[in-house]
Coordinates of C-alpha atoms in Angstrom, one line a residue:
M1 CA -49.2 10.1 15.5
K2 CA -50.3 11.9 18.7
Q3 CA -46.7 12.6 19.5
L4 CA -46.1 14.1 16.0
L5 CA -49.2 16.3 16.3
K6 CA -48.0 17.5 19.7
Q7 CA -44.6 18.4 18.3
L8 CA -46.3 20.2 15.3
F9 CA -48.6 22.1 17.6
S10 CA -45.8 23.1 20.0
S11 CA -43.6 24.2 17.0
Q12 CA -46.4 26.5 15.9
K13 CA -46.6 28.1 19.3
Y14 CA -42.8 28.5 19.3
L15 CA -42.9 30.2 15.9
I16 CA -45.7 32.6 17.1
R17 CA -43.6 33.5 20.2
L18 CA -40.6 34.1 18.0
I19 CA -42.3 36.2 15.3
L20 CA -44.7 38.3 17.4
P21 CA -42.0 40.4 19.1
L22 CA -40.5 41.2 15.7
V23 CA -43.9 42.2 14.3
M24 CA -44.5 44.5 17.4
V25 CA -41.1 46.1 16.9
I26 CA -41.8 46.8 13.2
L27 CA -45.2 48.3 14.0
A28 CA -43.8 50.5 16.8
A29 CA -40.9 51.7 14.6
S30 CA -43.4 52.7 11.8
L31 CA -45.6 54.5 14.2
F32 CA -42.8 56.5 15.7
A33 CA -41.1 57.2 12.3
T34 CA -44.2 58.5 10.5
P35 CA -44.5 61.8 12.5
A36 CA -40.8 62.5 11.9
L37 CA -41.5 62.8 8.1
A38 CA -44.2 65.5 8.6
T39 CA -43.3 69.1 7.9
G40 CA -44.7 72.1 9.7
V41 CA -44.2 75.8 8.9
Y42 CA -41.8 76.1 11.9
Q43 CA -39.4 73.7 10.1
I44 CA -39.2 75.9 6.9
P45 CA -36.1 78.2 6.9
N46 CA -36.9 81.9 7.2
L47 CA -37.0 84.0 4.1
K48 CA -38.0 87.6 3.2
A49 CA -38.8 89.6 0.1
G50 CA -35.8 90.1 -2.2
N51 CA -34.2 86.8 -1.1
D52 CA -32.7 84.9 -4.0
T53 CA -34.1 81.5 -3.0
W54 CA -36.8 80.7 -5.5
V55 CA -37.3 76.9 -5.1
L56 CA -37.4 75.1 -1.8
D57 CA -37.6 71.4 -2.8
Q58 CA -37.7 69.6 0.6
A59 CA -39.5 66.6 -1.0
E60 CA -36.6 66.3 -3.5
V61 CA -38.8 65.8 -6.5
I62 CA -37.2 68.4 -8.9
S63 CA -33.9 67.7 -10.6
R64 CA -31.1 70.1 -10.1
L65 CA -31.1 71.0 -13.8
N66 CA -34.8 72.0 -13.7
E67 CA -34.5 73.7 -10.4
G68 CA -31.8 75.9 -11.9
K69 CA -34.0 76.7 -14.9
I70 CA -37.0 77.6 -12.7
S71 CA -34.9 79.7 -10.4
S72 CA -33.3 81.6 -13.3
A73 CA -36.8 82.3 -14.8
F74 CA -38.1 83.6 -11.5
E75 CA -35.0 85.7 -10.9
D76 CA -35.4 87.3 -14.3
L77 CA -39.1 88.0 -13.6
A78 CA -38.2 89.7 -10.3
K79 CA -35.6 91.9 -11.9
Q80 CA -38.0 92.9 -14.7
T81 CA -41.3 93.3 -12.9
D82 CA -40.6 93.2 -9.1
K83 CA -42.9 90.2 -8.9
E84 CA -41.5 87.3 -7.0
V85 CA -42.6 83.7 -7.2
R86 CA -41.5 80.8 -5.0
I87 CA -42.2 77.1 -5.1
V88 CA -42.1 74.9 -2.0
T89 CA -42.4 71.1 -2.0
V90 CA -42.8 69.0 1.2
R91 CA -43.2 65.2 1.6
R92 CA -45.9 65.2 4.3
L93 CA -47.7 67.9 6.2
D94 CA -48.3 67.9 9.9
Y95 CA -51.5 66.2 11.1
G96 CA -54.5 68.4 10.4
E97 CA -52.6 70.6 8.0
T98 CA -53.7 71.2 4.4
P99 CA -51.7 72.7 1.5
E100 CA -54.0 75.7 1.8
S101 CA -53.5 76.3 5.5
F102 CA -49.8 75.6 5.2
S103 CA -49.3 78.0 2.3
K104 CA -51.2 80.8 4.2
E105 CA -49.1 80.3 7.4
L106 CA -45.8 80.2 5.4
F107 CA -46.8 83.2 3.4
K108 CA -47.4 85.2 6.6
K109 CA -44.2 83.8 8.2
W110 CA -42.0 84.9 5.2
F111 CA -43.9 88.1 4.5
P112 CA -45.6 89.4 7.7
T113 CA -46.9 92.7 6.4
K114 CA -49.2 93.7 3.5
E115 CA -46.3 95.7 2.0
A116 CA -44.0 92.6 2.0
Q117 CA -46.8 90.4 0.6
A118 CA -47.8 92.7 -2.2
N119 CA -45.6 91.4 -5.0
Q120 CA -45.3 87.8 -3.8
T121 CA -46.6 84.5 -5.1
L122 CA -46.2 81.2 -3.3
L123 CA -46.9 77.7 -4.8
V124 CA -46.9 74.8 -2.4
I125 CA -47.3 71.0 -3.0
D126 CA -47.5 68.1 -0.6
T127 CA -46.1 65.1 -2.5
V128 CA -47.9 62.5 -0.4
T129 CA -51.3 63.6 -1.5
N130 CA -50.1 65.8 -4.5
G131 CA -52.3 68.5 -2.9
T132 CA -51.4 71.9 -4.3
A133 CA -52.1 75.5 -3.2
I134 CA -51.2 78.9 -4.5
I135 CA -51.4 82.3 -2.7
S136 CA -50.4 85.8 -3.9
G137 CA -50.3 89.4 -2.7
D138 CA -52.5 92.4 -3.6
Q139 CA -50.3 93.7 -6.4
V140 CA -50.2 90.3 -8.1
K141 CA -53.9 89.6 -8.1
P142 CA -54.8 91.9 -11.0
L143 CA -52.6 89.7 -13.2
L144 CA -52.8 86.4 -11.5
T145 CA -56.6 86.3 -10.9
D146 CA -58.2 83.8 -8.7
S147 CA -59.4 81.7 -11.7
I148 CA -55.9 81.6 -13.2
A149 CA -54.3 80.8 -9.9
E150 CA -56.8 77.9 -9.3
S151 CA -56.1 76.7 -12.9
V152 CA -52.4 76.7 -12.3
A153 CA -52.8 74.6 -9.1
T154 CA -55.4 72.2 -10.3
E155 CA -54.5 71.8 -13.9
T156 CA -51.0 73.1 -14.9
V157 CA -49.4 71.3 -11.9
S158 CA -51.9 68.5 -11.3
V159 CA -52.3 67.1 -14.8
P160 CA -48.6 65.9 -15.2
L161 CA -48.9 64.5 -11.7
R162 CA -51.9 62.5 -12.5
N163 CA -50.1 61.2 -15.6
G164 CA -47.3 59.5 -13.8
N165 CA -46.1 61.9 -11.0
K166 CA -44.1 64.0 -13.5
Y167 CA -43.0 66.6 -11.0
N168 CA -40.3 68.2 -13.2
Q169 CA -42.8 68.8 -16.0
A170 CA -45.4 70.0 -13.6
F171 CA -43.2 72.7 -12.1
L172 CA -41.6 73.7 -15.4
D173 CA -45.1 74.2 -16.9
A174 CA -46.2 76.1 -13.9
S175 CA -43.2 78.4 -13.9
D176 CA -43.6 79.1 -17.6
R177 CA -47.3 80.0 -17.1
L178 CA -46.7 82.1 -14.0
V179 CA -43.8 84.0 -15.7
A180 CA -45.9 84.7 -18.8
V181 CA -48.9 85.9 -16.7
L182 CA -46.9 88.1 -14.3
S183 CA -45.0 89.6 -17.2
G184 CA -48.3 90.9 -18.6
E185 CA -48.4 88.5 -21.5
A186 CA -51.5 86.5 -22.5
D187 CA -52.2 83.5 -20.3
P188 CA -51.0 80.4 -22.2
G189 CA -53.6 78.4 -20.3
P190 CA -53.5 74.9 -18.8
P191 CA -52.0 71.9 -20.6
K192 CA -54.2 70.1 -23.1
I193 CA -55.5 66.9 -21.7
I194 CA -55.0 64.0 -24.2
D195 CA -57.6 61.2 -24.1
N196 CA -55.6 58.0 -23.9
V197 CA -58.6 55.7 -23.9
Q198 CA -57.7 52.6 -26.0
V199 CA -60.3 51.0 -28.2
G200 CA -58.3 47.8 -28.8
G201 CA -59.2 44.2 -28.0
T202 CA -60.3 43.1 -24.6
F203 CA -58.0 40.1 -24.4
K204 CA -55.7 40.1 -21.3
K205 CA -52.0 40.5 -21.8
A206 CA -49.6 37.8 -20.7
E207 CA -48.4 39.8 -17.7
E208 CA -52.0 40.4 -16.6
T209 CA -52.7 36.7 -16.7
D210 CA -49.5 35.9 -14.8
Q211 CA -50.4 38.5 -12.2
G212 CA -53.9 36.9 -11.8
N213 CA -52.3 33.5 -11.3
A214 CA -49.9 34.9 -8.7
T215 CA -52.8 36.5 -6.8
A216 CA -54.7 33.1 -6.8
W217 CA -51.6 31.4 -5.4
V218 CA -51.3 34.0 -2.7
V219 CA -55.0 33.7 -1.7
G220 CA -54.7 29.9 -1.7
L221 CA -51.6 30.0 0.5
L222 CA -53.3 32.4 3.0
I223 CA -56.3 30.1 3.2
A224 CA -54.1 27.1 3.7
A225 CA -52.1 28.9 6.4
T226 CA -55.3 29.5 8.3
V227 CA -57.1 26.2 7.8
I228 CA -54.2 23.7 8.3
P229 CA -53.3 24.9 11.8
M230 CA -57.0 24.8 12.8
A231 CA -57.5 21.3 11.4
T232 CA -54.3 20.1 13.1
Y233 CA -55.4 21.5 16.4
Y234 CA -58.9 19.9 16.0
I235 CA -57.4 16.5 15.2
Y236 CA -55.1 16.8 18.1
Q237 CA -58.0 17.6 20.4
I238 CA -60.2 14.7 19.3
N239 CA -57.3 12.3 19.7
Q240 CA -56.7 13.2 23.3
P241 CA -57.5 10.4 25.8
S242 CA -60.9 10.8 27.3
S243 CA -61.0 12.1 30.9
D244 CA -63.6 9.3 31.7
G245 CA -60.9 6.8 31.3

């Protein structure tokens, strides 16, 4: 029995020695990989007023079809009104950066003077947090007031994202609203929020019950994985020959 316990205990130590380096490698890889996903203003391609790039989807959340629709709408708006709108999506911002600070820096990078900024509007979203910011020039503000701009960012874009990360719908709705407002038309307003609260029965569904059972099994296994090695080691210790002879 003692020999069996010794073998079991030594096997556990062997497994720990085997698994620990692998865990350390995975943790190190994740720590070094995360910053590489971050995006700073310096990584965004240069652009200036009059450029025909309207959507810069670095997060790759907009379909090509819808990107084409949005770009076409913004191009027509620019031809008809001289007002230019651009959408930028990024996966993750640099540490300490916010959508607001990022959009301001990018706005200045692309349009460094008041004259260049005058007819410009920039909508930015960070898809990790779904944080959104919008900034515009002096000639745009009489049409795209601060209250409308905030509503576009916090309602028109954010509502579809809260309802299942519907990025395509969010940007299509935002482009439609921005085009209408900057064309001098009446503001169509934010999307209507539908209350999906269900007043049905309170019985759990089968899949919810299954999920609860699975959770219980996982918790039980974790407890067993902790208690069994400790008990084994304790039994091993008390069965050791006494040093007193």
